[in-house]
Every structure is written in C-alpha cells, then in structure tokens.
Coordinates of C-alpha atoms in Angstrom, one line a residue:
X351 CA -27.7 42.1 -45.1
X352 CA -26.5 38.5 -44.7
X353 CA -27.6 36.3 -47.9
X354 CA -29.0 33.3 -46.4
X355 CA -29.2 31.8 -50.0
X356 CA -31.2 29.4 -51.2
X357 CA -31.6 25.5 -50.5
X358 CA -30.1 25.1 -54.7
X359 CA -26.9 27.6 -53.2
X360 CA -26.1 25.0 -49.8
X361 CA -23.9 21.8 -50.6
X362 CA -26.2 18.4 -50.5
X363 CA -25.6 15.6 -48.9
X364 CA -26.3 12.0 -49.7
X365 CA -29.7 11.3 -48.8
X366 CA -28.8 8.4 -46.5
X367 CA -25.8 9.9 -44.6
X368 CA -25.8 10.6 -41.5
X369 CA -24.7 13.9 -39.8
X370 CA -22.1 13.1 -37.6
X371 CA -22.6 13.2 -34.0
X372 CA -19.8 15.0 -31.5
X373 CA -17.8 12.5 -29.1
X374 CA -16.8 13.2 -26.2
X375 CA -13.3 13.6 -27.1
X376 CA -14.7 16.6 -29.6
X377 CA -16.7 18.4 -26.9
X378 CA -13.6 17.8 -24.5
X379 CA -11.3 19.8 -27.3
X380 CA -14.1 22.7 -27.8
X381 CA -14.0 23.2 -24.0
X382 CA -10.2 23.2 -23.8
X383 CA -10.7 25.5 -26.8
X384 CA -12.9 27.6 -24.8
X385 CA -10.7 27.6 -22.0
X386 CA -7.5 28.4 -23.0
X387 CA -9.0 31.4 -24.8
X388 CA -10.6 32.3 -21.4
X389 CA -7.3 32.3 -19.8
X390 CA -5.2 34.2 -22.8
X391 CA -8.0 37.0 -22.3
X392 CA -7.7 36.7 -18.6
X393 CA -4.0 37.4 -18.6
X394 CA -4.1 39.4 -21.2
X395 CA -6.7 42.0 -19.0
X396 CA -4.7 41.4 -15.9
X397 CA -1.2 41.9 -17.8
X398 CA -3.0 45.5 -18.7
X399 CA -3.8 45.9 -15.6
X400 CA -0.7 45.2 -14.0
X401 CA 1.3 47.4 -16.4
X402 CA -1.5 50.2 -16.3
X403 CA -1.3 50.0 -12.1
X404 CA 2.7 50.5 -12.5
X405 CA 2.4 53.6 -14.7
X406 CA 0.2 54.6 -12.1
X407 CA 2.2 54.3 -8.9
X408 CA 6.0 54.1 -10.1
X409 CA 7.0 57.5 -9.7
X410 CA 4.3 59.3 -7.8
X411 CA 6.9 61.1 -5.7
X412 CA 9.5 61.4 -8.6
X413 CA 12.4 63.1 -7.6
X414 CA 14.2 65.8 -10.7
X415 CA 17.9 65.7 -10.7
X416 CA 19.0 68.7 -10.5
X417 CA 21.8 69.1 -13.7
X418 CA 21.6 65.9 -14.7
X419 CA 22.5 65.0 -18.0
X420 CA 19.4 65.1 -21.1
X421 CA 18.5 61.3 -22.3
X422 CA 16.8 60.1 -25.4
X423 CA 13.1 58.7 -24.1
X424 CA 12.7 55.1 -23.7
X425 CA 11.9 52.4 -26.3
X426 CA 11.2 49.1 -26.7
X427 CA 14.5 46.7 -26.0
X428 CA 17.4 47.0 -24.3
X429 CA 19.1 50.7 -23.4
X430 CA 21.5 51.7 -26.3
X431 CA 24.3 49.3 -26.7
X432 CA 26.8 51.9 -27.5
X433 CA 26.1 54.2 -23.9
X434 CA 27.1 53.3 -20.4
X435 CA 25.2 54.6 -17.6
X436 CA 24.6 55.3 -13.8
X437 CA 22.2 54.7 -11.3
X438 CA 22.6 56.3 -7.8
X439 CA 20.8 53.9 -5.1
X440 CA 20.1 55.7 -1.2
X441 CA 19.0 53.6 1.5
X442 CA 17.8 56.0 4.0
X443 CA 16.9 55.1 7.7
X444 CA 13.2 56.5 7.4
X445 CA 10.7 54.7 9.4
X446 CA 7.4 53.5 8.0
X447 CA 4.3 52.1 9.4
X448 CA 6.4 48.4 10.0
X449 CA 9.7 49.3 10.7
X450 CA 8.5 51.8 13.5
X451 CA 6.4 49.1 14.8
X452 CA 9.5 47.1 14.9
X453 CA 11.8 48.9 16.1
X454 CA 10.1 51.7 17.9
X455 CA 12.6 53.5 20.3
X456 CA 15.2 53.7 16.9
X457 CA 12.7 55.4 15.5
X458 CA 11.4 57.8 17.8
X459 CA 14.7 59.0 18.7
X460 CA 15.7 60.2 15.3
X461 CA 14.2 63.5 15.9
X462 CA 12.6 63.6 12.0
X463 CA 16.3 63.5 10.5
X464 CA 16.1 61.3 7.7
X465 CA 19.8 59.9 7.0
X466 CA 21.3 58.4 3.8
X467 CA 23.0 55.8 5.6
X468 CA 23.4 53.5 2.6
X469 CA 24.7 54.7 -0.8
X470 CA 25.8 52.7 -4.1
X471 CA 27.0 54.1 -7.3
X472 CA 25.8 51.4 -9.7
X473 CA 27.8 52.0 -12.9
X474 CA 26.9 49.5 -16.0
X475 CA 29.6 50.3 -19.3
X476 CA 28.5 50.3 -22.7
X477 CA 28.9 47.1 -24.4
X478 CA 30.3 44.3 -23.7
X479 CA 28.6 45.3 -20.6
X480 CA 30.5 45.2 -17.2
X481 CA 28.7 46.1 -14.1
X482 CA 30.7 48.0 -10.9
X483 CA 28.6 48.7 -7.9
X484 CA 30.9 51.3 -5.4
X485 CA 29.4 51.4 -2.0
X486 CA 30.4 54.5 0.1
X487 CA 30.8 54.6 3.7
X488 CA 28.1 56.6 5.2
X489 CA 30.6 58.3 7.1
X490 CA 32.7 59.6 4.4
X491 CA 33.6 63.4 4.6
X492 CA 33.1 65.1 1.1
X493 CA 32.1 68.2 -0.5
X494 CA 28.7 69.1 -0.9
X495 CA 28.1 71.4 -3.5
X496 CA 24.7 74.0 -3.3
X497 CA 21.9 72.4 -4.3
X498 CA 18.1 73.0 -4.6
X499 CA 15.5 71.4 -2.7
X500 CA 12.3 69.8 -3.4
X501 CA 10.3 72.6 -2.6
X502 CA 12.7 75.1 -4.1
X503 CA 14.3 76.5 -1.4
X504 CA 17.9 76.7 -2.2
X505 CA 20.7 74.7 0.5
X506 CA 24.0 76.4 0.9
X507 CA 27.0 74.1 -0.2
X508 CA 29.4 72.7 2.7
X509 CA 33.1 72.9 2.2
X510 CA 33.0 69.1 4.3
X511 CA 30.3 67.5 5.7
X512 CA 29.6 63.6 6.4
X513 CA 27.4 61.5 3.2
X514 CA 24.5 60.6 5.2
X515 CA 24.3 64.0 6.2
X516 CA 23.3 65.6 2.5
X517 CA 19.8 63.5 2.3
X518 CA 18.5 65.6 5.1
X519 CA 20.4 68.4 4.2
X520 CA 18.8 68.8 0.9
X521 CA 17.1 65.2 -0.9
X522 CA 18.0 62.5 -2.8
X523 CA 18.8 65.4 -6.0
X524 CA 21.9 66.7 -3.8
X525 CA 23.2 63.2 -3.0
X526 CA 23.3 62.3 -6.2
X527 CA 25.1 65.6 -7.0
X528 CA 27.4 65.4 -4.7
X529 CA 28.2 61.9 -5.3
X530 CA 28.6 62.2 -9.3
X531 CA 31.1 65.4 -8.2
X532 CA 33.3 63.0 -6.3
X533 CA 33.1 60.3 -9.4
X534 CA 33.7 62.9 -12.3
X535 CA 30.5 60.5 -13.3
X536 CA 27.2 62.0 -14.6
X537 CA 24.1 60.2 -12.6
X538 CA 21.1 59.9 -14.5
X539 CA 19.3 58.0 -12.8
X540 CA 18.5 57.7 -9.0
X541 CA 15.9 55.9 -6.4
X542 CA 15.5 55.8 -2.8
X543 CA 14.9 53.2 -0.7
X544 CA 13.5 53.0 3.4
X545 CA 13.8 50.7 6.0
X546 CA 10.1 49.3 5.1
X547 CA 11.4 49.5 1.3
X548 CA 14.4 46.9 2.3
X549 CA 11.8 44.4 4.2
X550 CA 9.1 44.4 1.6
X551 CA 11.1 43.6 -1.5
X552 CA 13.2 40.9 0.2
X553 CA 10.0 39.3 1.2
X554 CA 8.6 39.8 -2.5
X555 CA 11.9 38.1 -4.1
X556 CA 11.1 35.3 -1.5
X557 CA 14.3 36.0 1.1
X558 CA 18.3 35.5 0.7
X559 CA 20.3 33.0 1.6
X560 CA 23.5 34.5 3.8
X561 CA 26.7 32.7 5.4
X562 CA 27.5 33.7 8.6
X563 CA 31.2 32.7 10.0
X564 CA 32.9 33.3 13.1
X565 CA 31.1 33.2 16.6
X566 CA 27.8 34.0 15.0
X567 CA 26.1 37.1 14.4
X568 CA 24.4 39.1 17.7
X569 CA 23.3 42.9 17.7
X570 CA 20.6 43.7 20.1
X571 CA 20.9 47.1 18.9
X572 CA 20.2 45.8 15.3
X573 CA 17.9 43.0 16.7
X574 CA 19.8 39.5 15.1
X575 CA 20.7 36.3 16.8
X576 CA 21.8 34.2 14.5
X577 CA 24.2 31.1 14.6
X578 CA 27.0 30.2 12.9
X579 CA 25.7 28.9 9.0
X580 CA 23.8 29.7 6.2
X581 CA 20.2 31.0 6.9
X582 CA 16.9 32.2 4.4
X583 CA 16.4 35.7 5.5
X584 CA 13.3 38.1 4.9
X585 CA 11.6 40.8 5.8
X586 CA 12.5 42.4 9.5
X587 CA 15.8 39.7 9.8
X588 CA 16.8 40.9 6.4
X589 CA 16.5 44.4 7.4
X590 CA 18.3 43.4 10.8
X591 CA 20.9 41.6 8.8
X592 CA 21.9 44.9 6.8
X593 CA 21.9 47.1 9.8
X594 CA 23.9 45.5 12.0
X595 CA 27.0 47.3 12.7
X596 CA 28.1 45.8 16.3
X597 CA 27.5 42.4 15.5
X598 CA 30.1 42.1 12.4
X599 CA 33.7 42.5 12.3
X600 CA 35.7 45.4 14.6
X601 CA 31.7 46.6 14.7
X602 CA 32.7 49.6 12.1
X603 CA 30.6 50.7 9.5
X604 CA 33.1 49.5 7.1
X605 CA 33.0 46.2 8.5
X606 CA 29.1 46.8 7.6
X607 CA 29.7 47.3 4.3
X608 CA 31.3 44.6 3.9
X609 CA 28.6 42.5 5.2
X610 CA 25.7 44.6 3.2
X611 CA 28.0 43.6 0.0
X612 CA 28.0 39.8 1.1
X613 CA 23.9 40.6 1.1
X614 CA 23.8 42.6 -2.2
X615 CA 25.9 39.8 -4.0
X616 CA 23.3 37.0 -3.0
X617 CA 20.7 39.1 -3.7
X618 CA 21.9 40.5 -7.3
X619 CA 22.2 36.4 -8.2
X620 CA 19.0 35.3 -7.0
X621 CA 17.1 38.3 -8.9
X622 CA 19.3 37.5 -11.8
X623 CA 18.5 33.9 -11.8
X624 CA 16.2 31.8 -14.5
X625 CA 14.6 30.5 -11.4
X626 CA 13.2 34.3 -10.8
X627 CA 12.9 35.5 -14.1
X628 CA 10.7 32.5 -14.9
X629 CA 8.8 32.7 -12.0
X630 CA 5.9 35.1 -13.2
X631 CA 4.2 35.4 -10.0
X632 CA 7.5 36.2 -8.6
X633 CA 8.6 39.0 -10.6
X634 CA 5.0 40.8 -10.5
X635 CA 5.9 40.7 -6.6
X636 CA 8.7 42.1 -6.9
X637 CA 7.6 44.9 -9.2
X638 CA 4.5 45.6 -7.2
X639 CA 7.3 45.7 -4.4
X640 CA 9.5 48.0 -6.1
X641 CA 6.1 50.7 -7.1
X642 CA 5.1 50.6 -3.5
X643 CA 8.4 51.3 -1.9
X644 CA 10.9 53.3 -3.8
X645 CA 10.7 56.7 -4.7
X646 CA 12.7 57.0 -8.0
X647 CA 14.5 60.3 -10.4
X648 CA 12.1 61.6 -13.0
X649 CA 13.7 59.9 -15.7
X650 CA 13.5 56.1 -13.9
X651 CA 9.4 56.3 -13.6
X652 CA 8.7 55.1 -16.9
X653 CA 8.3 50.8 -16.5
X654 CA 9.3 51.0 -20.1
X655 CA 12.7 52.2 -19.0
X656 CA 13.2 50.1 -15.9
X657 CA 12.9 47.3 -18.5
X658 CA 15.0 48.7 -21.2
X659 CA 18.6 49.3 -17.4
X660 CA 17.0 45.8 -16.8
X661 CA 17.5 44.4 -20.5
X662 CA 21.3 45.6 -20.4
X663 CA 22.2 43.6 -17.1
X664 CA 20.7 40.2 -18.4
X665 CA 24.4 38.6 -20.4
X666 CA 26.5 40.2 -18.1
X667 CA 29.2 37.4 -16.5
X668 CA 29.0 36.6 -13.4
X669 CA 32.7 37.4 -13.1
X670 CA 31.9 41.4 -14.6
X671 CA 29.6 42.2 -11.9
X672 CA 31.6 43.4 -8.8
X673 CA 31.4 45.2 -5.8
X674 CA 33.6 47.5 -4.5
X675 CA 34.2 49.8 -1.0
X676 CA 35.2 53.1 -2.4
X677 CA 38.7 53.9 -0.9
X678 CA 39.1 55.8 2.5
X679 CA 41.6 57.0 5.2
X680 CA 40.6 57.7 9.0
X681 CA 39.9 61.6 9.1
X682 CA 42.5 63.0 10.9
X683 CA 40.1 65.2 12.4
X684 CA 37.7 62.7 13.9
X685 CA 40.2 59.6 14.3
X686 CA 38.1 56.4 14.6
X687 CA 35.0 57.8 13.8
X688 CA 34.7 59.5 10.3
X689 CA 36.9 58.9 6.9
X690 CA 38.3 60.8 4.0
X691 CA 38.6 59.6 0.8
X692 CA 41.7 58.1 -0.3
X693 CA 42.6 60.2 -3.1
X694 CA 44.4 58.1 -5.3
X695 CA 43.2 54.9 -5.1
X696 CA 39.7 56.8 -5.8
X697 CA 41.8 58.5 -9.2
X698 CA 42.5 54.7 -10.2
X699 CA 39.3 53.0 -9.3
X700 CA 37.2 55.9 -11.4
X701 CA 39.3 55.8 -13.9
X702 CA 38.6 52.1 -14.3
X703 CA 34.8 52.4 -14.3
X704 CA 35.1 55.0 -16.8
X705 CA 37.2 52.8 -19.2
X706 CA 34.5 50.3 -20.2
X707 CA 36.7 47.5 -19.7
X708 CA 35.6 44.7 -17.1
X709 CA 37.4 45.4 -13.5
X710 CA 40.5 43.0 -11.8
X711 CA 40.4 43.1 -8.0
X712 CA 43.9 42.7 -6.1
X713 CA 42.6 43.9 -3.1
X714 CA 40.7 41.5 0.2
X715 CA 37.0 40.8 -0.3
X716 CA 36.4 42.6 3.2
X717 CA 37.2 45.4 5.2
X718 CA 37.8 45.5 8.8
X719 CA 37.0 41.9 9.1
X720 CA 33.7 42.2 7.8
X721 CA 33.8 39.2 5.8
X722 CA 35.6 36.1 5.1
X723 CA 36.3 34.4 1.0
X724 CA 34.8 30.7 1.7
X725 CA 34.8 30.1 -2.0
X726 CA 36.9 31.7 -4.7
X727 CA 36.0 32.7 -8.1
X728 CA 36.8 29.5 -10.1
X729 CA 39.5 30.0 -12.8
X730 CA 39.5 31.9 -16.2
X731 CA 38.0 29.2 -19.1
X732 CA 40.5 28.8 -21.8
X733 CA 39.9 31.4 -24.7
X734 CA 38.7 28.4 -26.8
X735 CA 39.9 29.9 -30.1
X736 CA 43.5 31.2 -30.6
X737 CA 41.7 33.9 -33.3
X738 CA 40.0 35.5 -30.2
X739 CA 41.6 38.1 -27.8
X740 CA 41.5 38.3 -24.6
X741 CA 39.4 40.3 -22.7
X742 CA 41.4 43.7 -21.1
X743 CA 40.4 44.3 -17.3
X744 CA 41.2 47.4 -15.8
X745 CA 43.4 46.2 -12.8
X746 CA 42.7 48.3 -9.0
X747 CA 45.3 48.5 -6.8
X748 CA 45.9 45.9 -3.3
X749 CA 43.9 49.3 -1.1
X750 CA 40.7 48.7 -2.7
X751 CA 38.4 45.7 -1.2
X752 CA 35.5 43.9 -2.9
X753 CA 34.1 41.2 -4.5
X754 CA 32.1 39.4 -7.9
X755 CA 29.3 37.0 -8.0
X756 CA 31.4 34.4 -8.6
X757 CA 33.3 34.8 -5.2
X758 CA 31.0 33.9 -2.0
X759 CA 32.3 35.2 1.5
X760 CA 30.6 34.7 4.9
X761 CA 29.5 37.0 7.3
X762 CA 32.1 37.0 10.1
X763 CA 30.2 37.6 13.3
X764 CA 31.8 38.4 16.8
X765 CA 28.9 37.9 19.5
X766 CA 30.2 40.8 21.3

C-alpha cells in the first residue's frame, strides 16, 4: 500500500507564497515532451514491425546449397574480419505479373524454361577488405556437375553445356555448384533475382543514372530508345537497359555485359552512398524490395546476416571494388555464338581473388565495344607516411576487361 503520510510528513510552504502557475512556454515543453515520446514509441513499434515482417518473408522459398561449406550463425556486427567470402547472384529471365504485362510475346514464347541469363560471382576478401565482382557470359560452355533438385530428384551431370542452361536444368543449388567448380571457390551464399525483381528494387533505390555514348541506344527487341546522354532510369527502362543486347556494341552478349557492368557500377555507388544509407525511408524500400523479390540460399535468410555481408562492404575503397568479365575464347564448336573459357587467364584472375590482395586491371573497361572510359580513375594519393607500405595488388593480365567505381564508362549505343 502507498503511504499517503501525514500533513506533519509533506514539506510546508510559506503561508503567503504562491504556487506557481505553468506558462505557456512550460506546457509547450510538456507537449514536446509528450510528443517526442510518442514518436520514439511509434518508431520503435514500427521498427519491430519492420524487422518482424522481414523475418517473415526473407527466405520463404530459401534455396539449400547443396555441399556448401558449414558457417558459424550470425551475430551482431560485421562478418568475421579474418574470413573472406562468396555470394553467387542469378538473374533469371522469369516473368512475373509486370514484366509479362510488359513484355508479353517475350514471355509467352519461353515455353516455361526459366534461364540464368545473368550470373555474378561476388567475392569480398578478408580484411582489409577488397571486393571483385566476375560476371560470366551466359553463353559460356562449362561443366556441370550432378546435382540435386529442389524436390529431390537427382539431374545427371553434363560433360558441356551452356551457363544459363543449368538453372532450368536443376536450380539456383546447381549453378552455384557448378560455378564455384570452375572458381576452385566455395559459395556460401546465393540469391536469385527475376525480371520483376530487377524493376522493383531499382524503383525502391529511386533509379540510376547511366551514360549512353555513340548513336544512342535502340532495341525494339529490348524496348529502349534512348538518346545520346546521361538519363535516371527505373523500373521497366531499367530492366530494358540491362537486357538490351542489339542496341549496344557488335550486339553480343559480351558487349551486354559490358553495359550491365556500366549499370551495376552506378548502382553499387548509389546504394553505397551516405545519401542512401541516411535516407531511412529509402533503405526500408529497398529492404522491403529485396524480401518481396529475391529468393535467397538458406544460410542468406537471416536479416541479421544480410547486415553483418552488408557491414563488411561499408570502408571498402572505391578503387578495391571492381568488376570483371571472366575470360573467354569463341567455342570452336559454335563459332560466333557460344564461348569457352580461357583457361589461363581464368588460372590468373582466380588466383588473384583468392590472394586477398586488392586487384590491378591492365586490361580495356569493355568488351566488344560495349562501353567506352569517359572518366579515368584519378591517381594513387601519396602514401602520406614513409613508415607505411604500400598496398600489394594482384596484377590481371591485358585479356581480362573491367572496371572500379572510380572509373565511369558510357554506354556505347549503335541504333542499328
């Protein structure tokens, strides 16, 4: 029971002072007061929300990797400073509810083959940390070892078979098998995009700015017109943008990638940017973006260890993050239309990821005339102190094409 007390218990006051009387300056405080405590609880119960809606809907169609490699659960901060690690990223030409209202005769003519027509092996080294991001042509023949399927029905291997060929041969689990045999890199993690995936998240991050050179970019096949320039892009343009094959370059899908890698760059700097990762609104777009529309490995539908892959990108130089075309010759056996890996500029180039040290192109930023450098990365600071030494890059050879974040290219289009 509370003790009321006693008038003798209760402090006195002089008999002629007065009680003082709130101002309106007081009351205006108390309701600030009031306020601000409103919204701390309000973000505080949609914060829970938010987070609880994540754990809900990130990895509702998880995907196992089949022998991937055992890692230690996720905690709080950033992934362990002292491991590197790989994330495999499919963009598949599924169609959704907006892309087949889009494109429609695209669509209907795929017959229900799902293709894996864009693939990146995003390798991040322990620290320093160093970022490499090898984009494979879709028409690359390799391997494909046997692999199990979803519903665990076993598909046989192939002694050679195109990339974009093993999603629908067997799931996102075989590509990323078949793709860490041709590294001699385990892949952890994984996540697969579709075409709606690509238009929703560029709208959520607010759209890319891209430079298009050369007569302008036009593929009615792709659907985009667009002028000589820099333009904002979003949504079905963005999508458009990526596709386009015949409206880049000698209209080759390395010429494509070359152009997707002009894309990726901006993109990987605008994401990266204070201006988005102080933009609250912003970044709960993107993550509702990211839970609606890609199906991620087992191991990457935990938020806690999105954060903790995200955490290890955030002091990595400008300079450290690049982009690279993984080597290939024209197949002998399909001249013009498929490739083969070139062997030993492959040796060199995963050789270099695998050292940890930060990567030295030699090579062009494009391939096939994809792209065109409009502004080089600007030179090497001085090492300030004569004590410190200087960072070791593992140098790729002149075959090997790509680009940083601190080089910008342009788009070169051919209006054909």
């Amino acid at each position: 029971m509370i003790r009321r007390g006693n008038a003798a218990d209760r402090a006195t006051l002089a008999q002629h002072t007065r009680l003082p009387t709130p101002g309106p300056l007081s009351g205006a405080l108390k309701l600030v007061g009031i306020s601000l405590g409103v919204v701390l609880v309000s973000a505080l119960a949609v914060s829970a929300f938010v987070v609880s809606d994540l754990l809900g809907r990130v990895g509702e169609d998880a995907v196992v990797l089949e022998d991937a490699p055992d890692v230690a659960p996720p905690t709080l901060g950033a992934y362990p400073g002292d491991q590197a690690f790989s994330i495999l990223v499919v963009g598949t030409d599924e169609c959704g509810e907006r892309s087949t209202a889009l494109l429609g005769a695209r669509c209907s003519e795929a017959d229900g083959l799902s293709r894996n027509d864009v693939n990146l092996l995003v390798h991040v080294s322990a620290e320093p940390r160093n970022v490499t991001v090898v984009s494979l042509p879709r028409d690359l023949m390799i391997p494909v070892p046997g692999c199990t399927r979803e519903d665990g029905s076993e598909a046989p291997s192939m002694s050679t078979a195109p990339l974009n060929s093993v999603f629908d041969h067997a799931g996102l689990s075989c590509v990323a098998k078949a793709v860490g045999d041709l590294a001699g890199i385990p892949i952890v993690y994984a996540a697969k995009i579709s075409f709606d995936g690509v238009m929703a998240v560029t709208e959520a991050i607010g759209g890319v700015e891209v430079c298009v050179a050369g007569d302008g970019i036009r593929d009615e096949q792709a659907g985009i017109d667009l002028p000589p320039g820099t333009h904002e892009i979003s949504g079905p343009q963005a999508l458009a943008f990526i596709r386009t094959r015949h409206g880049v370059g000698d209209e080759s899908d390395l010429a494509r990638i070359s152009n997707q890698q002009q894309y990726m760059s901006r993109l990987a700097k605008k994401v990266l940017s204070a201006e988005t990762l102080s933009d609250v609104p912003k970044v709960l777009r993107l993550a509702n973006a990211i839970a609606e529309n890609i199906v991620p490995s087992v191991e990457l539908r935990d938020p806690l260890r999105l954060a903790q892959l995200g955490l290890a990108l955030n002091d990595v130089p400008f300079s450290d993050f690049v982009f690279v075309q993984y080597p290939n010759l024209d197949d002998p056996d399909n001249p013009g239309i498929k490739v083969v890996p070139n062997r030993d500029a492959a040796d060199v180039l995963w050789a270099a990821v695998k050292s940890g040290q930060p990567l030295q192109l030699t090579g062009d930023v494009e391939t096939n005339d994809g792209v065109e450098l409009v502004a080089p990365a600007p030179p090497t600071e001085p090492v300030p102190s004569s004590s410190a030494a200087p960072v070791e890059r593992a140098t790729l050879p002149p075959d090997i094409s790509g680009q940083n974040l601190e080089q910008e290219t342009c788009s070169v289009g051919n209006l054909r």
